[in-house]
Coordinates of C-alpha atoms in Angstrom, one line a residue:
X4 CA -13.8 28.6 -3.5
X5 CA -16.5 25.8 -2.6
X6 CA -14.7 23.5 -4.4
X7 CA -11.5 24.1 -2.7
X8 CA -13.3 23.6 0.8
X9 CA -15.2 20.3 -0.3
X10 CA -11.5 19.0 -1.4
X11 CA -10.2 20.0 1.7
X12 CA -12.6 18.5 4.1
X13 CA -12.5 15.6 1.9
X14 CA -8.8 15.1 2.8
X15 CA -9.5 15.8 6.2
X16 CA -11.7 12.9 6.3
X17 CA -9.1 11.0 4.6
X18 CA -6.3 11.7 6.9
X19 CA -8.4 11.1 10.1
X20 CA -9.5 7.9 8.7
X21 CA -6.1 6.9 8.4
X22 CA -4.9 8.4 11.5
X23 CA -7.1 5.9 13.3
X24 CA -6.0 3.5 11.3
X25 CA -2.4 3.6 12.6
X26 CA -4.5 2.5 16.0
X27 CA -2.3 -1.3 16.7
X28 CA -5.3 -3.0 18.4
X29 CA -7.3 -2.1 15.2
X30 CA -10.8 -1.8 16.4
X31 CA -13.7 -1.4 13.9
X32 CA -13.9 2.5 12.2
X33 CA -17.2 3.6 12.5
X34 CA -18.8 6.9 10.8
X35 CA -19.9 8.0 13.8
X36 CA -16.1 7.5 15.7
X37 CA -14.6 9.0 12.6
X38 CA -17.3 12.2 12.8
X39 CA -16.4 12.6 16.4
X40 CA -12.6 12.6 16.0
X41 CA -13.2 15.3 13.4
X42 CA -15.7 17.0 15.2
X43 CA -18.6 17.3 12.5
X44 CA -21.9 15.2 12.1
X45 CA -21.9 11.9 10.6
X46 CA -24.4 13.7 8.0
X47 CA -21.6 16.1 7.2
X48 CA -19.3 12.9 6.3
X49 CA -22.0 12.1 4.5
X50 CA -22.0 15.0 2.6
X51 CA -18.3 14.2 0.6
X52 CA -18.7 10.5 1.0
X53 CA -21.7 8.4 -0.2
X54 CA -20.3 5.9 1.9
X55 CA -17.9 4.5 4.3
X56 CA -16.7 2.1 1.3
X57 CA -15.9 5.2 -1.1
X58 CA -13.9 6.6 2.2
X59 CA -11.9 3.4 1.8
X60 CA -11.5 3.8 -2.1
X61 CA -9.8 7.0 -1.6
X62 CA -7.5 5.6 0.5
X63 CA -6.8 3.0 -1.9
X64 CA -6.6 5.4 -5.0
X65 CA -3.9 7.4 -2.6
X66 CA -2.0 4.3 -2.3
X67 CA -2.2 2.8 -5.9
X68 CA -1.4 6.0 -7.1
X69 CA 1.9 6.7 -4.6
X70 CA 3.3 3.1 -5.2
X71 CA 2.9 2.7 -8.5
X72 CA 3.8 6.6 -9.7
X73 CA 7.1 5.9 -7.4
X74 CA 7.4 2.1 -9.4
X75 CA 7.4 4.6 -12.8
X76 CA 9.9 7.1 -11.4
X77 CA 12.0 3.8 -10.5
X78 CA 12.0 2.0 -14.0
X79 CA 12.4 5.5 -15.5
X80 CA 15.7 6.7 -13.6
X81 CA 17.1 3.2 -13.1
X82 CA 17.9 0.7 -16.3
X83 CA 19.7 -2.4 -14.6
X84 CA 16.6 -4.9 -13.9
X85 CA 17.9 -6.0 -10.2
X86 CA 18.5 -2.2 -9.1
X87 CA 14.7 -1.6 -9.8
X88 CA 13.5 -4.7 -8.1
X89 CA 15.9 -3.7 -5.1
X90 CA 14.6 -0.2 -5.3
X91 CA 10.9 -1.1 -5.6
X92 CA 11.0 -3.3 -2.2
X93 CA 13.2 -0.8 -0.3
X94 CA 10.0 1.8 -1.8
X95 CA 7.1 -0.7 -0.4
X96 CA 8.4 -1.3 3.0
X97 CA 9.2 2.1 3.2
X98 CA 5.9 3.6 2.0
X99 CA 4.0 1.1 4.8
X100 CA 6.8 2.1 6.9
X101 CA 5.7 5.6 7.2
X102 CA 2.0 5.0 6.5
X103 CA 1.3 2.4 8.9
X104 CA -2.8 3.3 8.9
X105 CA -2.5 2.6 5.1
X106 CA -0.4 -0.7 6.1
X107 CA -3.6 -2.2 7.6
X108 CA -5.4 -0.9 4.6
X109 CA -2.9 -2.7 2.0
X110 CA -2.9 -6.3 3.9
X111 CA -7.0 -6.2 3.9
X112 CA -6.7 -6.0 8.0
X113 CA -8.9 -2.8 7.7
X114 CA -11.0 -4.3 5.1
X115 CA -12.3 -7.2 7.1
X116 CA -16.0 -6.0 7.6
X117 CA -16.3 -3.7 4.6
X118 CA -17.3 -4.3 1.2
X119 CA -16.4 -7.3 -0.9
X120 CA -14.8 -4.9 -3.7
X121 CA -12.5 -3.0 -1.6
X122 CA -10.6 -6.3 -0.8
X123 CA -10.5 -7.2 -4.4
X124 CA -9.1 -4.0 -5.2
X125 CA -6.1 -4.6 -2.9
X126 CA -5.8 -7.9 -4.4
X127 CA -5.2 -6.3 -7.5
X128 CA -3.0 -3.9 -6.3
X129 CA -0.6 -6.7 -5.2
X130 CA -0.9 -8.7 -8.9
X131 CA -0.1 -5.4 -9.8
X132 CA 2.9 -5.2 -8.0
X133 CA 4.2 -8.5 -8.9
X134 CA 3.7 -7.8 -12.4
X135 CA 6.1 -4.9 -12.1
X136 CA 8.4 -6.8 -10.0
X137 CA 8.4 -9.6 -13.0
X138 CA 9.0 -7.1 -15.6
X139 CA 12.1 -5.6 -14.0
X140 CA 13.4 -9.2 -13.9
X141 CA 12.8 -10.0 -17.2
X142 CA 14.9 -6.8 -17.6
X143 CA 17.5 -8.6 -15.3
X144 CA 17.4 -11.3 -17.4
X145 CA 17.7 -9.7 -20.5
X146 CA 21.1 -8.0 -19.0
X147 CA 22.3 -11.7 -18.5
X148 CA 22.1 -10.9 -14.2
X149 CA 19.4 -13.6 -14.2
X150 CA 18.4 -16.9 -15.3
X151 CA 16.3 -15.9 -18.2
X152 CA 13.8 -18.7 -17.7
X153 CA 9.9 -16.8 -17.7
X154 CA 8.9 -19.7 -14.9
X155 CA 11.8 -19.1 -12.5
X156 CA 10.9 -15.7 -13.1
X157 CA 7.3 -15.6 -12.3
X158 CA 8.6 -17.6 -9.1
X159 CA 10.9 -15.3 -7.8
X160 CA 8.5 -12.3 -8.9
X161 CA 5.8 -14.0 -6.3
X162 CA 8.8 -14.8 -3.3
X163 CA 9.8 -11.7 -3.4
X164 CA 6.1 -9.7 -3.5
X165 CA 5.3 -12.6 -1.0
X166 CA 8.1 -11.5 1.3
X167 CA 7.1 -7.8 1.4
X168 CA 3.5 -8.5 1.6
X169 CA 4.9 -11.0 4.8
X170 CA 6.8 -7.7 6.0
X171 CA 3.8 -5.2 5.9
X172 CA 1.5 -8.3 8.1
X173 CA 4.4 -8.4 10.7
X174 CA 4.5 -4.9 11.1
X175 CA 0.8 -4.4 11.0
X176 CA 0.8 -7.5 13.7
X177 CA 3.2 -6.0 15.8
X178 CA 1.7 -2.9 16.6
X179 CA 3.8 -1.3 14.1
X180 CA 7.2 -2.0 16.3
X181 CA 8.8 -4.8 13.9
X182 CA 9.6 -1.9 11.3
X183 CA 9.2 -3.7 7.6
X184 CA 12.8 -2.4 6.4
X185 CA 14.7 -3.8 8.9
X186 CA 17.6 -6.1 7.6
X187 CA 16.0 -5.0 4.0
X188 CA 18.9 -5.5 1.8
X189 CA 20.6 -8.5 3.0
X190 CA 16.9 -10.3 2.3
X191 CA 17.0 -9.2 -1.2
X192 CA 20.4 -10.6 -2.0
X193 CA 19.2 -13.6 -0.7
X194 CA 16.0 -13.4 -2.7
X195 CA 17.9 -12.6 -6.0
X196 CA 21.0 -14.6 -5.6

C-alpha cells in the first residue's frame, strides 16, 4: 500500500510541476513554490525526489515515452512513408498542444537554469525525432512518393522537425495562444511536395 501512495504523491509532484509550467510569463520553479502549491514541506518533496533535476527527468521520461510510444503505434498501423510523417507532426503539435507546461519543457525554456544534462536529454529527444521522421521517408522513398536521395532526405527530415520544433517556441512564446496545429496540413504539403 506504501508503494502505491509514494507513486501517487510522486505524480502529484509531477502534475503540479507541470501545472506551473503551463504559467505564459514562465518564472523560475522553485521547490519551495512547487511545496506550497501542493501544500507539503519542501522536505516532503524531498522525500520522492533527490532533486529538482530528477523532478525534471520525470517529466522528460513522460514525454519521451508518450511521443515516441505514439511514433510506434504510427509506423505500426500506417505503411505509406508520407502518412506516417503527416501523422507524426499532426501527433507533436498536438501532444504540446494539450501539454503546454511540457511545451516549455521540450523547447529547453524550463530548462534554462537547471542542470546541464536535462537540456541534453531534450536535445536528444529531438535527434530522436528526426531520426524517425527520416526513416518514414526513406519509407516514402522506397514507395517511389519521394526522391530517394539519403541527402535530400536528411534535409527534409531536419525542415520538417525544424518547423515543429519552430511551432512548439511560437506557442510557448505566445503565451500558449498561437496554437501549434493551426494551418497544420497545408504546411506539410508544402514541406513534402
Amino acid at each position: 500500500m506504501a508503494t502505491t501512495k509514494t507513486g501517487e504523491r510522486k505524480l502529484q509532484i509531477l502534475q503540479m510541476l507541470a501545472t506551473m509550467l503551463e504559467q505564459p510569463k514562465g518564472e523560475k520553479i522553485t521547490t519551495a513554490a512547487l511545496a506550497a502549491r501542493l501544500d507539503v514541506s519542501e522536505a516532503a518533496l524531498y522525500r520522492h525526489f533527490a532533486s529538482k533535476a530528477q523532478m525534471f527527468e520525470g517529466l522528460i521520461e513522460f514525454i519521451e515515452s508518450t511521443v515516441f510510444g505514439l511514433i510506434n503505434k504510427i509506423t505500426e498501423q500506417e505503411d505509406n512513408g508520407l502518412a506516417q510523417v503527416q501523422a507524426t507532426v499532426v501527433m507533436l503539435l498536438n501532444f504540446a498542444e494539450r501539454n503546454p507546461g511540457m511545451t516549455r519543457v521540450m523547447i529547453g525554456d524550463a530548462l534554462v537554469n537547471e542542470d546541464d544534462r536535462l537540456q541534453a536529454r531534450m536535445n536528444q529527444f529531438v535527434e530522436r525525432v528526426e531520426l524517425a521522421v527520416k526513416q518514414s521517408l526513406r519509407i516514402a522513398a522506397s514507395q517511389q512518393q519521394t526522391a530517394p536521395g539519403d541527402v535530400e532526405i536528411a534535409l527534409r527530415a531536419n525542415l520538417i522537425v525544424s518547423a515543429v520544433v519552430g511551432h512548439w517556441q511560437r506557442y510557448a512564446k505566445t503565451g500558449f495562444a498561437h496554437n501549434p496545429s493551426v494551418n497544420v496540413q497545408g504546411q506539410i504539403a508544402i514541406l513534402l511536395s
